[in-house]
């Protein structure tokens, strides 16, 4: 039998949707591979204008 072989997982391409992007993180010492989640803004921010004085 062969010795302990280092398992290498394939690179996963970035997942892109309208408001969400996911990227694969680097594996940890234990081999866990996580994902970064990046959210785009759902709404636009309007510039605040002070109300007129009566």
mmCIF file with all atom_site columns, C-alpha atoms in Angstrom:
data_model
loop_
_atom_site.group_PDB
_atom_site.id
_atom_site.type_symbol
_atom_site.label_atom_id
_atom_site.label_alt_id
_atom_site.label_comp_id
_atom_site.label_asym_id
_atom_site.label_entity_id
_atom_site.label_seq_id
_atom_site.pdbx_PDB_ins_code
_atom_site.Cartn_x
_atom_site.Cartn_y
_atom_site.Cartn_z
_atom_site.occupancy
_atom_site.B_iso_or_equiv
_atom_site.pdbx_formal_charge
_atom_site.auth_seq_id
_atom_site.auth_comp_id
_atom_site.auth_asym_id
_atom_site.auth_atom_id
_atom_site.pdbx_PDB_model_num
ATOM 1  C CA . UNK A 1 1  ? 0.000   0.000  0.000   1.00 0.00 ? 1  UNK A CA 1
ATOM 2  C CA . UNK A 1 2  ? 1.111   3.521  -0.547  1.00 0.00 ? 2  UNK A CA 1
ATOM 3  C CA . UNK A 1 3  ? 1.855   5.980  2.253   1.00 0.00 ? 3  UNK A CA 1
ATOM 4  C CA . UNK A 1 4  ? -0.355  8.908  3.229   1.00 0.00 ? 4  UNK A CA 1
ATOM 5  C CA . UNK A 1 5  ? -1.004  10.784 0.013   1.00 0.00 ? 5  UNK A CA 1
ATOM 6  C CA . UNK A 1 6  ? -1.770  14.482 0.134   1.00 0.00 ? 6  UNK A CA 1
ATOM 7  C CA . UNK A 1 7  ? -5.282  14.933 -1.236  1.00 0.00 ? 7  UNK A CA 1
ATOM 8  C CA . UNK A 1 8  ? -5.535  17.910 -3.516  1.00 0.00 ? 8  UNK A CA 1
ATOM 9  C CA . UNK A 1 9  ? -8.975  19.219 -4.298  1.00 0.00 ? 9  UNK A CA 1
ATOM 10 C CA . UNK A 1 10 ? -9.598  20.804 -7.686  1.00 0.00 ? 10 UNK A CA 1
ATOM 11 C CA . UNK A 1 11 ? -9.781  24.585 -7.957  1.00 0.00 ? 11 UNK A CA 1
ATOM 12 C CA . UNK A 1 12 ? -13.358 25.800 -8.047  1.00 0.00 ? 12 UNK A CA 1
ATOM 13 C CA . UNK A 1 13 ? -14.116 28.811 -10.272 1.00 0.00 ? 13 UNK A CA 1
ATOM 14 C CA . UNK A 1 14 ? -15.694 31.907 -8.741  1.00 0.00 ? 14 UNK A CA 1
ATOM 15 C CA . UNK A 1 15 ? -19.460 31.671 -8.510  1.00 0.00 ? 15 UNK A CA 1
ATOM 16 C CA . UNK A 1 16 ? -21.171 34.830 -9.707  1.00 0.00 ? 16 UNK A CA 1
ATOM 17 C CA . UNK A 1 17 ? -24.799 35.842 -9.515  1.00 0.00 ? 17 UNK A CA 1
ATOM 18 C CA . UNK A 1 18 ? -26.511 39.213 -9.669  1.00 0.00 ? 18 UNK A CA 1
ATOM 19 C CA . UNK A 1 19 ? -25.746 40.229 -6.075  1.00 0.00 ? 19 UNK A CA 1
ATOM 20 C CA . UNK A 1 20 ? -23.418 37.508 -4.791  1.00 0.00 ? 20 UNK A CA 1
ATOM 21 C CA . UNK A 1 21 ? -19.899 36.256 -5.554  1.00 0.00 ? 21 UNK A CA 1
ATOM 22 C CA . UNK A 1 22 ? -18.288 33.236 -3.865  1.00 0.00 ? 22 UNK A CA 1
ATOM 23 C CA . UNK A 1 23 ? -14.575 32.429 -3.915  1.00 0.00 ? 23 UNK A CA 1
ATOM 24 C CA . UNK A 1 24 ? -12.786 29.362 -2.644  1.00 0.00 ? 24 UNK A CA 1
ATOM 25 C CA . UNK A 1 25 ? -10.401 29.913 0.293   1.00 0.00 ? 25 UNK A CA 1
ATOM 26 C CA . UNK A 1 26 ? -7.053  28.211 0.783   1.00 0.00 ? 26 UNK A CA 1
ATOM 27 C CA . UNK A 1 27 ? -7.246  24.903 2.708   1.00 0.00 ? 27 UNK A CA 1
ATOM 28 C CA . UNK A 1 28 ? -6.382  24.940 6.416   1.00 0.00 ? 28 UNK A CA 1
ATOM 29 C CA . UNK A 1 29 ? -3.944  22.584 8.188   1.00 0.00 ? 29 UNK A CA 1
ATOM 30 C CA . UNK A 1 30 ? -6.799  20.118 8.739   1.00 0.00 ? 30 UNK A CA 1
ATOM 31 C CA . UNK A 1 31 ? -7.801  20.232 5.076   1.00 0.00 ? 31 UNK A CA 1
ATOM 32 C CA . UNK A 1 32 ? -10.988 22.293 5.457   1.00 0.00 ? 32 UNK A CA 1
ATOM 33 C CA . UNK A 1 33 ? -11.730 24.414 2.408   1.00 0.00 ? 33 UNK A CA 1
ATOM 34 C CA . UNK A 1 34 ? -14.120 27.299 2.978   1.00 0.00 ? 34 UNK A CA 1
ATOM 35 C CA . UNK A 1 35 ? -15.617 29.948 0.768   1.00 0.00 ? 35 UNK A CA 1
ATOM 36 C CA . UNK A 1 36 ? -15.643 33.764 0.876   1.00 0.00 ? 36 UNK A CA 1
ATOM 37 C CA . UNK A 1 37 ? -19.019 35.345 0.238   1.00 0.00 ? 37 UNK A CA 1
ATOM 38 C CA . UNK A 1 38 ? -19.066 38.856 -1.214  1.00 0.00 ? 38 UNK A CA 1
ATOM 39 C CA . UNK A 1 39 ? -22.424 40.646 -1.384  1.00 0.00 ? 39 UNK A CA 1
ATOM 40 C CA . UNK A 1 40 ? -23.201 43.522 -3.724  1.00 0.00 ? 40 UNK A CA 1
ATOM 41 C CA . UNK A 1 41 ? -25.542 46.260 -2.564  1.00 0.00 ? 41 UNK A CA 1
ATOM 42 C CA . UNK A 1 42 ? -29.242 45.628 -3.200  1.00 0.00 ? 42 UNK A CA 1
ATOM 43 C CA . UNK A 1 43 ? -30.244 49.262 -3.004  1.00 0.00 ? 43 UNK A CA 1
ATOM 44 C CA . UNK A 1 44 ? -28.840 52.586 -4.026  1.00 0.00 ? 44 UNK A CA 1
ATOM 45 C CA . UNK A 1 45 ? -28.044 55.228 -1.465  1.00 0.00 ? 45 UNK A CA 1
ATOM 46 C CA . UNK A 1 46 ? -29.523 58.661 -2.066  1.00 0.00 ? 46 UNK A CA 1
ATOM 47 C CA . UNK A 1 47 ? -27.623 61.740 -0.972  1.00 0.00 ? 47 UNK A CA 1
ATOM 48 C CA . UNK A 1 48 ? -29.192 63.293 2.118   1.00 0.00 ? 48 UNK A CA 1
ATOM 49 C CA . UNK A 1 49 ? -30.528 66.811 1.710   1.00 0.00 ? 49 UNK A CA 1
ATOM 50 C CA . UNK A 1 50 ? -31.502 68.867 4.756   1.00 0.00 ? 50 UNK A CA 1
ATOM 51 C CA . UNK A 1 51 ? -35.136 69.965 4.782   1.00 0.00 ? 51 UNK A CA 1
ATOM 52 C CA . UNK A 1 52 ? -35.966 73.590 3.988   1.00 0.00 ? 52 UNK A CA 1
ATOM 53 C CA . UNK A 1 53 ? -36.465 75.899 6.961   1.00 0.00 ? 53 UNK A CA 1
ATOM 54 C CA . UNK A 1 54 ? -40.081 77.140 7.343   1.00 0.00 ? 54 UNK A CA 1
#
